[in-house]
Each structure stands twice: as C-alpha cells, then as structure tokens.
PDB file of N, CA and C in Angstrom:
ATOM      1  N   VAL K 777    -128.029 -87.700 -66.098  1.00 30.00           N
ATOM      2  CA  VAL K 777    -127.102 -87.236 -65.081  1.00 30.00           C
ATOM      3  C   VAL K 777    -127.336 -87.993 -63.769  1.00 30.00           C
ATOM      4  N   SER K 778    -128.579 -88.191 -63.355  1.00 36.00           N
ATOM      5  CA  SER K 778    -128.838 -88.849 -62.074  1.00 36.00           C
ATOM      6  C   SER K 778    -128.349 -90.299 -62.062  1.00 36.00           C
ATOM      7  N   VAL K 779    -128.353 -90.956 -63.231  1.00 36.00           N
ATOM      8  CA  VAL K 779    -127.863 -92.334 -63.287  1.00 36.00           C
ATOM      9  C   VAL K 779    -126.385 -92.388 -62.928  1.00 36.00           C
ATOM     10  N   SER K 780    -125.579 -91.474 -63.480  1.00 37.00           N
ATOM     11  CA  SER K 780    -124.152 -91.481 -63.177  1.00 37.00           C
ATOM     12  C   SER K 780    -123.891 -91.095 -61.724  1.00 37.00           C
ATOM     13  N   ILE K 781    -124.723 -90.222 -61.171  1.00 43.00           N
ATOM     14  CA  ILE K 781    -124.564 -89.856 -59.760  1.00 43.00           C
ATOM     15  C   ILE K 781    -124.838 -91.078 -58.892  1.00 43.00           C
ATOM     16  N   HIS K 782    -125.933 -91.779 -59.166  1.00 54.00           N
ATOM     17  CA  HIS K 782    -126.268 -92.952 -58.365  1.00 54.00           C
ATOM     18  C   HIS K 782    -125.235 -94.054 -58.548  1.00 54.00           C
ATOM     19  N   ARG K 783    -124.714 -94.205 -59.764  1.00 64.00           N
ATOM     20  CA  ARG K 783    -123.684 -95.204 -60.007  1.00 64.00           C
ATOM     21  C   ARG K 783    -122.462 -94.886 -59.154  1.00 64.00           C
ATOM     22  N   GLY K 784    -122.132 -93.618 -58.985  1.00 77.00           N
ATOM     23  CA  GLY K 784    -121.003 -93.211 -58.163  1.00 77.00           C
ATOM     24  C   GLY K 784    -121.180 -93.619 -56.715  1.00 77.00           C
ATOM     25  N   GLU K 785    -122.390 -93.472 -56.200  1.00 79.00           N
ATOM     26  CA  GLU K 785    -122.650 -93.883 -54.825  1.00 79.00           C
ATOM     27  C   GLU K 785    -122.523 -95.394 -54.667  1.00 79.00           C
ATOM     28  N   PHE K 786    -123.031 -96.151 -55.652  1.00 84.00           N
ATOM     29  CA  PHE K 786    -122.900 -97.606 -55.597  1.00 84.00           C
ATOM     30  C   PHE K 786    -121.435 -98.018 -55.639  1.00 84.00           C
ATOM     31  N   GLU K 787    -120.666 -97.363 -56.507  1.00 89.00           N
ATOM     32  CA  GLU K 787    -119.238 -97.674 -56.595  1.00 89.00           C
ATOM     33  C   GLU K 787    -118.527 -97.324 -55.293  1.00 89.00           C
ATOM     34  N   ASP K 788    -118.840 -96.174 -54.732  1.00 90.00           N
ATOM     35  CA  ASP K 788    -118.227 -95.769 -53.469  1.00 90.00           C
ATOM     36  C   ASP K 788    -118.622 -96.739 -52.357  1.00 90.00           C
ATOM     37  N   PHE K 789    -119.886 -97.124 -52.314  1.00 91.00           N
ATOM     38  CA  PHE K 789    -120.332 -98.079 -51.304  1.00 91.00           C
ATOM     39  C   PHE K 789    -119.587 -99.402 -51.458  1.00 91.00           C
ATOM     40  N   ASN K 790    -119.409 -99.876 -52.685  1.00 93.00           N
ATOM     41  CA  ASN K 790    -118.706-101.142 -52.897  1.00 93.00           C
ATOM     42  C   ASN K 790    -117.258-101.075 -52.412  1.00 93.00           C
ATOM     43  N   VAL K 791    -116.614 -99.933 -52.591  1.00 94.00           N
ATOM     44  CA  VAL K 791    -115.255 -99.755 -52.073  1.00 94.00           C
ATOM     45  C   VAL K 791    -115.280 -99.794 -50.552  1.00 94.00           C
ATOM     46  N   ARG K 792    -116.220 -99.055 -49.947  1.00 94.00           N
ATOM     47  CA  ARG K 792    -116.334 -99.024 -48.480  1.00 94.00           C
ATOM     48  C   ARG K 792    -116.644-100.424 -47.949  1.00 94.00           C
ATOM     49  N   LYS K 793    -117.505-101.147 -48.659  1.00 96.00           N
ATOM     50  CA  LYS K 793    -117.888-102.497 -48.246  1.00 96.00           C
ATOM     51  C   LYS K 793    -116.667-103.422 -48.242  1.00 96.00           C
ATOM     52  N   GLY K 794    -115.838-103.343 -49.270  1.00 97.00           N
ATOM     53  CA  GLY K 794    -114.638-104.167 -49.335  1.00 97.00           C
ATOM     54  C   GLY K 794    -113.677-103.874 -48.193  1.00 97.00           C
ATOM     55  N   LYS K 795    -113.496-102.597 -47.907  1.00 97.00           N
ATOM     56  CA  LYS K 795    -112.606-102.208 -46.807  1.00 97.00           C
ATOM     57  C   LYS K 795    -113.159-102.675 -45.461  1.00 97.00           C
ATOM     58  N   ALA K 796    -114.481-102.558 -45.285  1.00 97.00           N
ATOM     59  CA  ALA K 796    -115.100-102.971 -44.024  1.00 97.00           C
ATOM     60  C   ALA K 796    -115.000-104.486 -43.835  1.00 97.00           C
ATOM     61  N   TRP K 797    -115.219-105.258 -44.915  1.00 98.00           N
ATOM     62  CA  TRP K 797    -115.070-106.714 -44.816  1.00 98.00           C
ATOM     63  C   TRP K 797    -113.632-107.071 -44.462  1.00 98.00           C
ATOM     64  N   GLY K 798    -112.671-106.355 -45.029  1.00 98.00           N
ATOM     65  CA  GLY K 798    -111.273-106.601 -44.706  1.00 98.00           C
ATOM     66  C   GLY K 798    -110.991-106.383 -43.230  1.00 98.00           C
ATOM     67  N   ALA K 799    -111.502-105.285 -42.691  1.00 97.00           N
ATOM     68  CA  ALA K 799    -111.315-104.995 -41.260  1.00 97.00           C
ATOM     69  C   ALA K 799    -112.011-106.046 -40.408  1.00 97.00           C
ATOM     70  N   LEU K 800    -113.214-106.420 -40.797  1.00 97.00           N
ATOM     71  CA  LEU K 800    -113.974-107.423 -40.057  1.00 97.00           C
ATOM     72  C   LEU K 800    -113.218-108.748 -40.010  1.00 97.00           C
ATOM     73  N   ASN K 801    -112.688-109.167 -41.149  1.00 97.00           N
ATOM     74  CA  ASN K 801    -111.976-110.438 -41.224  1.00 97.00           C
ATOM     75  C   ASN K 801    -110.666-110.419 -40.451  1.00 97.00           C
ATOM     76  N   GLN K 802    -110.034-109.271 -40.346  1.00 97.00           N
ATOM     77  CA  GLN K 802    -108.797-109.181 -39.570  1.00 97.00           C
ATOM     78  C   GLN K 802    -109.051-109.355 -38.076  1.00 97.00           C
ATOM     79  N   MET K 803    -110.296-109.216 -37.675  1.00 97.00           N
ATOM     80  CA  MET K 803    -110.639-109.278 -36.251  1.00 97.00           C
ATOM     81  C   MET K 803    -111.350-110.585 -35.890  1.00 97.00           C
ATOM     82  N   LYS K 804    -111.165-111.638 -36.690  1.00 95.00           N
ATOM     83  CA  LYS K 804    -111.881-112.902 -36.476  1.00 95.00           C
ATOM     84  C   LYS K 804    -111.661-113.480 -35.080  1.00 95.00           C
ATOM     85  N   LYS K 805    -110.452-113.369 -34.559  1.00 96.00           N
ATOM     86  CA  LYS K 805    -110.184-113.919 -33.227  1.00 96.00           C
ATOM     87  C   LYS K 805    -111.032-113.215 -32.165  1.00 96.00           C
ATOM     88  N   ILE K 806    -111.217-111.932 -32.355  1.00 95.00           N
ATOM     89  CA  ILE K 806    -112.045-111.171 -31.403  1.00 95.00           C
ATOM     90  C   ILE K 806    -113.497-111.608 -31.511  1.00 95.00           C
ATOM     91  N   TRP K 807    -113.998-111.709 -32.735  1.00 95.00           N
ATOM     92  CA  TRP K 807    -115.401-112.076 -32.919  1.00 95.00           C
ATOM     93  C   TRP K 807    -115.679-113.479 -32.403  1.00 95.00           C
ATOM     94  N   GLY K 808    -114.706-114.386 -32.507  1.00 94.00           N
ATOM     95  CA  GLY K 808    -114.890-115.760 -32.048  1.00 94.00           C
ATOM     96  C   GLY K 808    -114.649-115.939 -30.562  1.00 94.00           C
ATOM     97  N   SER K 809    -114.241-114.894 -29.891  1.00 95.00           N
ATOM     98  CA  SER K 809    -113.919-114.991 -28.467  1.00 95.00           C
ATOM     99  C   SER K 809    -115.182-114.984 -27.614  1.00 95.00           C
ATOM    100  N   SER K 810    -114.980-115.166 -26.325  1.00 94.00           N
ATOM    101  CA  SER K 810    -116.102-115.162 -25.385  1.00 94.00           C
ATOM    102  C   SER K 810    -116.373-113.761 -24.828  1.00 94.00           C
ATOM    103  N   MET K 811    -115.872-112.761 -25.513  1.00 94.00           N
ATOM    104  CA  MET K 811    -116.088-111.369 -25.106  1.00 94.00           C
ATOM    105  C   MET K 811    -117.592-111.076 -25.037  1.00 94.00           C
ATOM    106  N   ARG K 812    -117.984-110.228 -24.129  1.00 94.00           N
ATOM    107  CA  ARG K 812    -119.399-109.874 -23.984  1.00 94.00           C
ATOM    108  C   ARG K 812    -119.949-109.275 -25.276  1.00 94.00           C
ATOM    109  N   ARG K 813    -121.235-109.534 -25.528  1.00 90.00           N
ATOM    110  CA  ARG K 813    -121.909-109.023 -26.727  1.00 90.00           C
ATOM    111  C   ARG K 813    -121.801-107.508 -26.799  1.00 90.00           C
ATOM    112  N   SER K 814    -122.035-106.837 -25.696  1.00 90.00           N
ATOM    113  CA  SER K 814    -122.020-105.369 -25.701  1.00 90.00           C
ATOM    114  C   SER K 814    -120.639-104.826 -26.085  1.00 90.00           C
ATOM    115  N   THR K 815    -119.596-105.499 -25.663  1.00 95.00           N
ATOM    116  CA  THR K 815    -118.238-105.070 -26.017  1.00 95.00           C
ATOM    117  C   THR K 815    -117.972-105.299 -27.501  1.00 95.00           C
ATOM    118  N   LYS K 816    -118.429-106.445 -28.016  1.00 94.00           N
ATOM    119  CA  LYS K 816    -118.272-106.725 -29.446  1.00 94.00           C
ATOM    120  C   LYS K 816    -119.018-105.690 -30.288  1.00 94.00           C
ATOM    121  N   VAL K 817    -120.218-105.337 -29.856  1.00 91.00           N
ATOM    122  CA  VAL K 817    -121.012-104.348 -30.600  1.00 91.00           C
ATOM    123  C   VAL K 817    -120.304-102.999 -30.597  1.00 91.00           C
ATOM    124  N   ARG K 818    -119.796-102.583 -29.449  1.00 93.00           N
ATOM    125  CA  ARG K 818    -119.074-101.299 -29.388  1.00 93.00           C
ATOM    126  C   ARG K 818    -117.843-101.321 -30.284  1.00 93.00           C
ATOM    127  N   LEU K 819    -117.116-102.431 -30.273  1.00 96.00           N
ATOM    128  CA  LEU K 819    -115.934-102.555 -31.120  1.00 96.00           C
ATOM    129  C   LEU K 819    -116.319-102.567 -32.600  1.00 96.00           C
ATOM    130  N   PHE K 820    -117.380-103.290 -32.935  1.00 95.00           N
ATOM    131  CA  PHE K 820    -117.884-103.344 -34.306  1.00 95.00           C
ATOM    132  C   PHE K 820    -118.245-101.941 -34.799  1.00 95.00           C
ATOM    133  N   ARG K 821    -118.965-101.201 -33.969  1.00 93.00           N
ATOM    134  CA  ARG K 821    -119.409 -99.862 -34.367  1.00 93.00           C
ATOM    135  C   ARG K 821    -118.239 -98.901 -34.511  1.00 93.00           C
ATOM    136  N   ALA K 822    -117.228 -99.068 -33.664  1.00 95.00           N
ATOM    137  CA  ALA K 822    -116.071 -98.169 -33.711  1.00 95.00           C
ATOM    138  C   ALA K 822    -115.146 -98.469 -34.885  1.00 95.00           C
ATOM    139  N   THR K 823    -115.154 -99.700 -35.368  1.00 96.00           N
ATOM    140  CA  THR K 823    -114.228-100.069 -36.438  1.00 96.00           C
ATOM    141  C   THR K 823    -114.967-100.318 -37.746  1.00 96.00           C
ATOM    142  N   VAL K 824    -115.657-101.422 -37.834  1.00 96.00           N
ATOM    143  CA  VAL K 824    -116.274-101.859 -39.090  1.00 96.00           C
ATOM    144  C   VAL K 824    -117.339-100.885 -39.576  1.00 96.00           C
ATOM    145  N   GLU K 825    -118.249-100.492 -38.693  1.00 94.00           N
ATOM    146  CA  GLU K 825    -119.315 -99.564 -39.090  1.00 94.00           C
ATOM    147  C   GLU K 825    -118.736 -98.238 -39.574  1.00 94.00           C
ATOM    148  N   THR K 826    -117.733 -97.746 -38.873  1.00 94.00           N
ATOM    149  CA  THR K 826    -117.109 -96.477 -39.253  1.00 94.00           C
ATOM    150  C   THR K 826    -116.507 -96.562 -40.651  1.00 94.00           C
ATOM    151  N   ILE K 827    -115.840 -97.671 -40.939  1.00 96.00           N
ATOM    152  CA  ILE K 827    -115.239 -97.861 -42.261  1.00 96.00           C
ATOM    153  C   ILE K 827    -116.325 -97.970 -43.330  1.00 96.00           C
ATOM    154  N   LEU K 828    -117.359 -98.766 -43.058  1.00 94.00           N
ATOM    155  CA  LEU K 828    -118.436 -98.980 -44.026  1.00 94.00           C
ATOM    156  C   LEU K 828    -119.152 -97.687 -44.380  1.00 94.00           C
ATOM    157  N   LEU K 829    -119.423 -96.848 -43.378  1.00 92.00           N
ATOM    158  CA  LEU K 829    -120.245 -95.664 -43.607  1.00 92.00           C
ATOM    159  C   LEU K 829    -119.449 -94.381 -43.816  1.00 92.00           C
ATOM    160  N   TYR K 830    -118.130 -94.490 -43.887  1.00 92.00           N
ATOM    161  CA  TYR K 830    -117.300 -93.304 -44.084  1.00 92.00           C
ATOM    162  C   TYR K 830    -117.707 -92.582 -45.371  1.00 92.00           C
ATOM    163  N   GLY K 831    -118.005 -91.320 -45.280  1.00 87.00           N
ATOM    164  CA  GLY K 831    -118.384 -90.519 -46.445  1.00 87.00           C
ATOM    165  C   GLY K 831    -119.837 -90.652 -46.851  1.00 87.00           C
ATOM    166  N   SER K 832    -120.615 -91.451 -46.120  1.00 85.00           N
ATOM    167  CA  SER K 832    -122.010 -91.696 -46.516  1.00 85.00           C
ATOM    168  C   SER K 832    -122.878 -90.449 -46.425  1.00 85.00           C
ATOM    169  N   GLU K 833    -122.447 -89.465 -45.644  1.00 83.00           N
ATOM    170  CA  GLU K 833    -123.248 -88.241 -45.536  1.00 83.00           C
ATOM    171  C   GLU K 833    -123.307 -87.495 -46.865  1.00 83.00           C
ATOM    172  N   SER K 834    -122.391 -87.792 -47.773  1.00 84.00           N
ATOM    173  CA  SER K 834    -122.402 -87.126 -49.084  1.00 84.00           C
ATOM    174  C   SER K 834    -123.089 -87.968 -50.156  1.00 84.00           C
ATOM    175  N   TRP K 835    -123.525 -89.183 -49.821  1.00 84.00           N
ATOM    176  CA  TRP K 835    -124.188 -90.036 -50.796  1.00 84.00           C
ATOM    177  C   TRP K 835    -125.647 -89.623 -50.959  1.00 84.00           C
ATOM    178  N   THR K 836    -126.161 -89.794 -52.164  1.00 82.00           N
ATOM    179  CA  THR K 836    -127.594 -89.727 -52.388  1.00 82.00           C
ATOM    180  C   THR K 836    -128.070 -91.164 -52.280  1.00 82.00           C
ATOM    181  N   VAL K 837    -128.674 -91.497 -51.177  1.00 82.00           N
ATOM    182  CA  VAL K 837    -129.021 -92.885 -50.895  1.00 82.00           C
ATOM    183  C   VAL K 837    -130.445 -93.171 -51.352  1.00 82.00           C
ATOM    184  N   THR K 838    -130.554 -93.989 -52.377  1.00 84.00           N
ATOM    185  CA  THR K 838    -131.859 -94.423 -52.864  1.00 84.00           C
ATOM    186  C   THR K 838    -132.339 -95.581 -51.999  1.00 84.00           C
ATOM    187  N   LYS K 839    -133.581 -95.960 -52.162  1.00 86.00           N
ATOM    188  CA  LYS K 839    -134.103 -97.103 -51.415  1.00 86.00           C
ATOM    189  C   LYS K 839    -133.304 -98.365 -51.745  1.00 86.00           C
ATOM    190  N   SER K 840    -132.913 -98.487 -53.001  1.00 88.00           N
ATOM    191  CA  SER K 840    -132.124 -99.646 -53.432  1.00 88.00           C
ATOM    192  C   SER K 840    -130.772 -99.688 -52.730  1.00 88.00           C
ATOM    193  N   LEU K 841    -130.095 -98.550 -52.664  1.00 88.00           N
ATOM    194  CA  LEU K 841    -128.794 -98.497 -51.994  1.00 88.00           C
ATOM    195  C   LEU K 841    -128.963 -98.694 -50.491  1.00 88.00           C
ATOM    196  N   ALA K 842    -130.007 -98.130 -49.908  1.00 87.00           N
ATOM    197  CA  ALA K 842    -130.260 -98.311 -48.471  1.00 87.00           C
ATOM    198  C   ALA K 842    -130.445 -99.793 -48.154  1.00 87.00           C
ATOM    199  N   LYS K 843    -131.139-100.510 -49.036  1.00 89.00           N
ATOM    200  CA  LYS K 843    -131.338-101.944 -48.836  1.00 89.00           C
ATOM    201  C   LYS K 843    -130.003-102.679 -48.878  1.00 89.00           C
ATOM    202  N   LYS K 844    -129.142-102.334 -49.827  1.00 91.00           N
ATOM    203  CA  LYS K 844    -127.824-102.964 -49.930  1.00 91.00           C
ATOM    204  C   LYS K 844    -126.974-102.671 -48.693  1.00 91.00           C
ATOM    205  N   ILE K 845    -127.038-101.444 -48.219  1.00 91.00           N
ATOM    206  CA  ILE K 845    -126.279-101.062 -47.019  1.00 91.00           C
ATOM    207  C   ILE K 845    -126.760-101.886 -45.827  1.00 91.00           C
ATOM    208  N   ASP K 846    -128.076-101.978 -45.633  1.00 88.00           N
ATOM    209  CA  ASP K 846    -128.628-102.705 -44.497  1.00 88.00           C
ATOM    210  C   ASP K 846    -128.325-104.204 -44.567  1.00 88.00           C
ATOM    211  N   GLU K 847    -128.405-104.787 -45.768  1.00 90.00           N
ATOM    212  CA  GLU K 847    -128.102-106.207 -45.924  1.00 90.00           C
ATOM    213  C   GLU K 847    -126.638-106.489 -45.582  1.00 90.00           C
ATOM    214  N   CYS K 848    -125.751-105.659 -46.084  1.00 93.00           N
ATOM    215  CA  CYS K 848    -124.328-105.810 -45.817  1.00 93.00           C
ATOM    216  C   CYS K 848    -124.052-105.653 -44.321  1.00 93.00           C
ATOM    217  N   TYR K 849    -124.627-104.638 -43.730  1.00 91.00           N
ATOM    218  CA  TYR K 849    -124.445-104.350 -42.310  1.00 91.00           C
ATOM    219  C   TYR K 849    -124.909-105.533 -41.457  1.00 91.00           C
ATOM    220  N   SER K 850    -126.060-106.108 -41.792  1.00 85.00           N
ATOM    221  CA  SER K 850    -126.584-107.248 -41.041  1.00 85.00           C
ATOM    222  C   SER K 850    -125.673-108.462 -41.162  1.00 85.00           C
ATOM    223  N   ARG K 851    -125.178-108.732 -42.369  1.00 89.00           N
ATOM    224  CA  ARG K 851    -124.266-109.869 -42.551  1.00 89.00           C
ATOM    225  C   ARG K 851    -122.985-109.672 -41.750  1.00 89.00           C
ATOM    226  N   MET K 852    -122.461-108.453 -41.763  1.00 93.00           N
ATOM    227  CA  MET K 852    -121.249-108.166 -41.002  1.00 93.00           C
ATOM    228  C   MET K 852    -121.492-108.302 -39.504  1.00 93.00           C
ATOM    229  N   LEU K 853    -122.645-107.868 -39.063  1.00 89.00           N
ATOM    230  CA  LEU K 853    -122.983-107.976 -37.646  1.00 89.00           C
ATOM    231  C   LEU K 853    -123.115-109.438 -37.227  1.00 89.00           C
ATOM    232  N   LEU K 854    -123.644-110.288 -38.107  1.00 87.00           N
ATOM    233  CA  LEU K 854    -123.703-111.724 -37.830  1.00 87.00           C
ATOM    234  C   LEU K 854    -122.305-112.278 -37.564  1.00 87.00           C
ATOM    235  N   VAL K 855    -121.350-111.885 -38.402  1.00 91.00           N
ATOM    236  CA  VAL K 855    -119.974-112.347 -38.223  1.00 91.00           C
ATOM    237  C   VAL K 855    -119.407-111.821 -36.907  1.00 91.00           C
ATOM    238  N   ALA K 856    -119.609-110.544 -36.649  1.00 93.00           N
ATOM    239  CA  ALA K 856    -119.049-109.932 -35.443  1.00 93.00           C
ATOM    240  C   ALA K 856    -119.621-110.549 -34.168  1.00 93.00           C
ATOM    241  N   LEU K 857    -120.867-110.952 -34.209  1.00 88.00           N
ATOM    242  CA  LEU K 857    -121.492-111.545 -33.023  1.00 88.00           C
ATOM    243  C   LEU K 857    -121.363-113.061 -33.010  1.00 88.00           C
ATOM    244  N   ASN K 858    -120.596-113.576 -33.986  1.00 86.00           N
ATOM    245  CA  ASN K 858    -120.301-115.006 -34.064  1.00 86.00           C
ATOM    246  C   ASN K 858    -121.576-115.841 -34.188  1.00 86.00           C
ATOM    247  N   VAL K 859    -122.483-115.376 -35.040  1.00 80.00           N
ATOM    248  CA  VAL K 859    -123.735-116.093 -35.292  1.00 80.00           C
ATOM    249  C   VAL K 859    -123.607-116.759 -36.652  1.00 80.00           C
ATOM    250  N   ARG K 860    -123.778-118.077 -36.683  1.00 74.00           N
ATOM    251  CA  ARG K 860    -123.689-118.808 -37.946  1.00 74.00           C
ATOM    252  C   ARG K 860    -124.926-118.517 -38.800  1.00 74.00           C
ATOM    253  N   TRP K 861    -124.759-118.594 -40.116  1.00 68.00           N
ATOM    254  CA  TRP K 861    -125.844-118.288 -41.040  1.00 68.00           C
ATOM    255  C   TRP K 861    -127.015-119.239 -40.868  1.00 68.00           C
ATOM    256  N   ASP K 862    -126.769-120.479 -40.421  1.00 71.00           N
ATOM    257  CA  ASP K 862    -127.847-121.456 -40.321  1.00 71.00           C
ATOM    258  C   ASP K 862    -128.582-121.405 -38.980  1.00 71.00           C
ATOM    259  N   GLN K 863    -128.140-120.538 -38.079  1.00 69.00           N
ATOM    260  CA  GLN K 863    -128.882-120.360 -36.844  1.00 69.00           C
ATOM    261  C   GLN K 863    -130.147-119.575 -37.157  1.00 69.00           C
ATOM    262  N   LYS K 864    -131.232-119.978 -36.598  1.00 63.00           N
ATOM    263  CA  LYS K 864    -132.521-119.349 -36.898  1.00 63.00           C
ATOM    264  C   LYS K 864    -132.705-118.100 -36.046  1.00 63.00           C
ATOM    265  N   LEU K 865    -132.200-116.998 -36.542  1.00 59.00           N
ATOM    266  CA  LEU K 865    -132.343-115.714 -35.852  1.00 59.00           C
ATOM    267  C   LEU K 865    -133.018-114.736 -36.792  1.00 59.00           C
ATOM    268  N   ILE K 866    -134.000-114.037 -36.302  1.00 58.00           N
ATOM    269  CA  ILE K 866    -134.572-112.976 -37.123  1.00 58.00           C
ATOM    270  C   ILE K 866    -133.763-111.710 -36.858  1.00 58.00           C
ATOM    271  N   ASN K 867    -133.786-110.792 -37.784  1.00 57.00           N
ATOM    272  CA  ASN K 867    -132.976-109.579 -37.671  1.00 57.00           C
ATOM    273  C   ASN K 867    -133.227-108.809 -36.386  1.00 57.00           C
ATOM    274  N   ARG K 868    -134.465-108.759 -35.918  1.00 59.00           N
ATOM    275  CA  ARG K 868    -134.765-108.021 -34.690  1.00 59.00           C
ATOM    276  C   ARG K 868    -134.038-108.636 -33.500  1.00 59.00           C
ATOM    277  N   GLU K 869    -133.954-109.970 -33.451  1.00 63.00           N
ATOM    278  CA  GLU K 869    -133.220-110.628 -32.366  1.00 63.00           C
ATOM    279  C   GLU K 869    -131.730-110.319 -32.463  1.00 63.00           C
ATOM    280  N   LEU K 870    -131.225-110.320 -33.680  1.00 62.00           N
ATOM    281  CA  LEU K 870    -129.807-110.060 -33.908  1.00 62.00           C
ATOM    282  C   LEU K 870    -129.457-108.626 -33.541  1.00 62.00           C
ATOM    283  N   ILE K 871    -130.216-107.718 -34.074  1.00 63.00           N
ATOM    284  CA  ILE K 871    -129.867-106.315 -33.954  1.00 63.00           C
ATOM    285  C   ILE K 871    -130.307-105.722 -32.624  1.00 63.00           C
ATOM    286  N   GLN K 872    -131.444-106.163 -32.098  1.00 66.00           N
ATOM    287  CA  GLN K 872    -131.992-105.660 -30.842  1.00 66.00           C
ATOM    288  C   GLN K 872    -132.035-104.132 -30.849  1.00 66.00           C
ATOM    289  N   ASP K 873    -131.176-103.483 -30.087  1.00 64.00           N
ATOM    290  CA  ASP K 873    -131.228-102.027 -29.952  1.00 64.00           C
ATOM    291  C   ASP K 873    -130.280-101.301 -30.901  1.00 64.00           C
ATOM    292  N   ILE K 874    -129.658-102.019 -31.832  1.00 69.00           N
ATOM    293  CA  ILE K 874    -128.731-101.396 -32.779  1.00 69.00           C
ATOM    294  C   ILE K 874    -129.535-100.916 -33.985  1.00 69.00           C
ATOM    295  N   PRO K 875    -129.497 -99.615 -34.298  1.00 66.00           N
ATOM    296  CA  PRO K 875    -130.268 -99.137 -35.457  1.00 66.00           C
ATOM    297  C   PRO K 875    -129.686 -99.686 -36.765  1.00 66.00           C
ATOM    298  N   ARG K 876    -130.545 -99.854 -37.755  1.00 68.00           N
ATOM    299  CA  ARG K 876    -130.075-100.281 -39.071  1.00 68.00           C
ATOM    300  C   ARG K 876    -129.126 -99.220 -39.603  1.00 68.00           C
ATOM    301  N   ALA K 877    -128.219 -99.636 -40.458  1.00 72.00           N
ATOM    302  CA  ALA K 877    -127.221 -98.713 -41.002  1.00 72.00           C
ATOM    303  C   ALA K 877    -127.880 -97.547 -41.725  1.00 72.00           C
ATOM    304  N   SER K 878    -128.956 -97.805 -42.455  1.00 69.00           N
ATOM    305  CA  SER K 878    -129.612 -96.729 -43.198  1.00 69.00           C
ATOM    306  C   SER K 878    -130.374 -95.774 -42.282  1.00 69.00           C
ATOM    307  N   GLU K 879    -130.518 -96.117 -41.021  1.00 67.00           N
ATOM    308  CA  GLU K 879    -131.198 -95.236 -40.058  1.00 67.00           C
ATOM    309  C   GLU K 879    -130.224 -94.307 -39.347  1.00 67.00           C
ATOM    310  N   LYS K 880    -128.955 -94.428 -39.639  1.00 65.00           N
ATOM    311  CA  LYS K 880    -127.959 -93.562 -39.008  1.00 65.00           C
ATOM    312  C   LYS K 880    -128.256 -92.111 -39.434  1.00 65.00           C
ATOM    313  N   SER K 881    -128.022 -91.196 -38.559  1.00 46.00           N
ATOM    314  CA  SER K 881    -128.394 -89.798 -38.814  1.00 46.00           C
ATOM    315  C   SER K 881    -127.654 -89.198 -40.006  1.00 46.00           C
ATOM    316  N   GLU K 882    -126.479 -89.730 -40.350  1.00 54.00           N
ATOM    317  CA  GLU K 882    -125.706 -89.151 -41.454  1.00 54.00           C
ATOM    318  C   GLU K 882    -126.258 -89.555 -42.822  1.00 54.00           C
ATOM    319  N   ILE K 883    -127.025 -90.642 -42.882  1.00 59.00           N
ATOM    320  CA  ILE K 883    -127.503 -91.143 -44.171  1.00 59.00           C
ATOM    321  C   ILE K 883    -128.925 -90.657 -44.394  1.00 59.00           C
ATOM    322  N   ASN K 884    -129.128 -89.982 -45.496  1.00 58.00           N
ATOM    323  CA  ASN K 884    -130.456 -89.490 -45.854  1.00 58.00           C
ATOM    324  C   ASN K 884    -130.948 -90.253 -47.071  1.00 58.00           C
ATOM    325  N   VAL K 885    -131.997 -91.018 -46.910  1.00 59.00           N
ATOM    326  CA  VAL K 885    -132.533 -91.819 -48.000  1.00 59.00           C
ATOM    327  C   VAL K 885    -133.446 -90.939 -48.843  1.00 59.00           C
ATOM    328  N   SER K 886    -133.149 -90.891 -50.147  1.00 58.00           N
ATOM    329  CA  SER K 886    -133.994 -90.100 -51.060  1.00 58.00           C
ATOM    330  C   SER K 886    -135.143 -90.965 -51.537  1.00 58.00           C
ATOM    331  N   SER K 887    -136.150 -90.331 -52.058  1.00 56.00           N
ATOM    332  CA  SER K 887    -137.317 -91.079 -52.527  1.00 56.00           C
ATOM    333  C   SER K 887    -137.148 -91.623 -53.935  1.00 56.00           C
ATOM    334  N   SER K 888    -136.018 -91.359 -54.619  1.00 52.00           N
ATOM    335  CA  SER K 888    -135.827 -91.863 -55.980  1.00 52.00           C
ATOM    336  C   SER K 888    -135.269 -93.247 -55.999  1.00 52.00           C
TER     337      SER K 888
END
C-alpha cells in the first residue's frame, strides 16, 4: 500500500513540476531583464513556487521526494535569476536567504 501512496506523490509532483516549468518559461523576458534580484525572487515565489508546491501539504514526502523537489526548485531558481548553468555558483550563494523548497512549513518530510 505505501508504494502506491508514494507513487501518487511522485506522479503529483511531476504534474506540478511540468506546470511550474511552463509558467517559468512563459516569463523568460522577465527573468532576462535587469529587474532587481529581490523583485525577481518575490515574483518567482508568488508564481512558480506556488504552482510547484500546490497541494504539497497533503503529500507524504520521503527523503527521495524532498531531494527531487529541492533539485527542481534550485534549477528553476537558476533560470529565474538568470544564472547560466556553467557559472560557478554554489547553492548557498544562489539561494542566500531563500529556504529550500522542502523546508517550507507546508511540506513534512517523513522518515521513510
């Protein structure tokens, strides 16, 4: 039973991920603009993050799923902040004061 439950969360996350990437890509002109970083982050959190994490409070988030969420979130944030993949940035520099997606209060990571 737990396998099918976890599979459901992965499937739901993949749907949310696709929708969030779609929203992110529709805003390419904004991400490529000279808009202040803080404004881009607020816009990212209000649009892309909201789409990605919609319904996550009902997910049973395993460590594996939390890792996938955080990896996806970081890649999306790179795009939103107009940082190329080949720029040598560590995640702490990129994210600074932005909590990881799996650290959001709505997501509870289970120990399984």
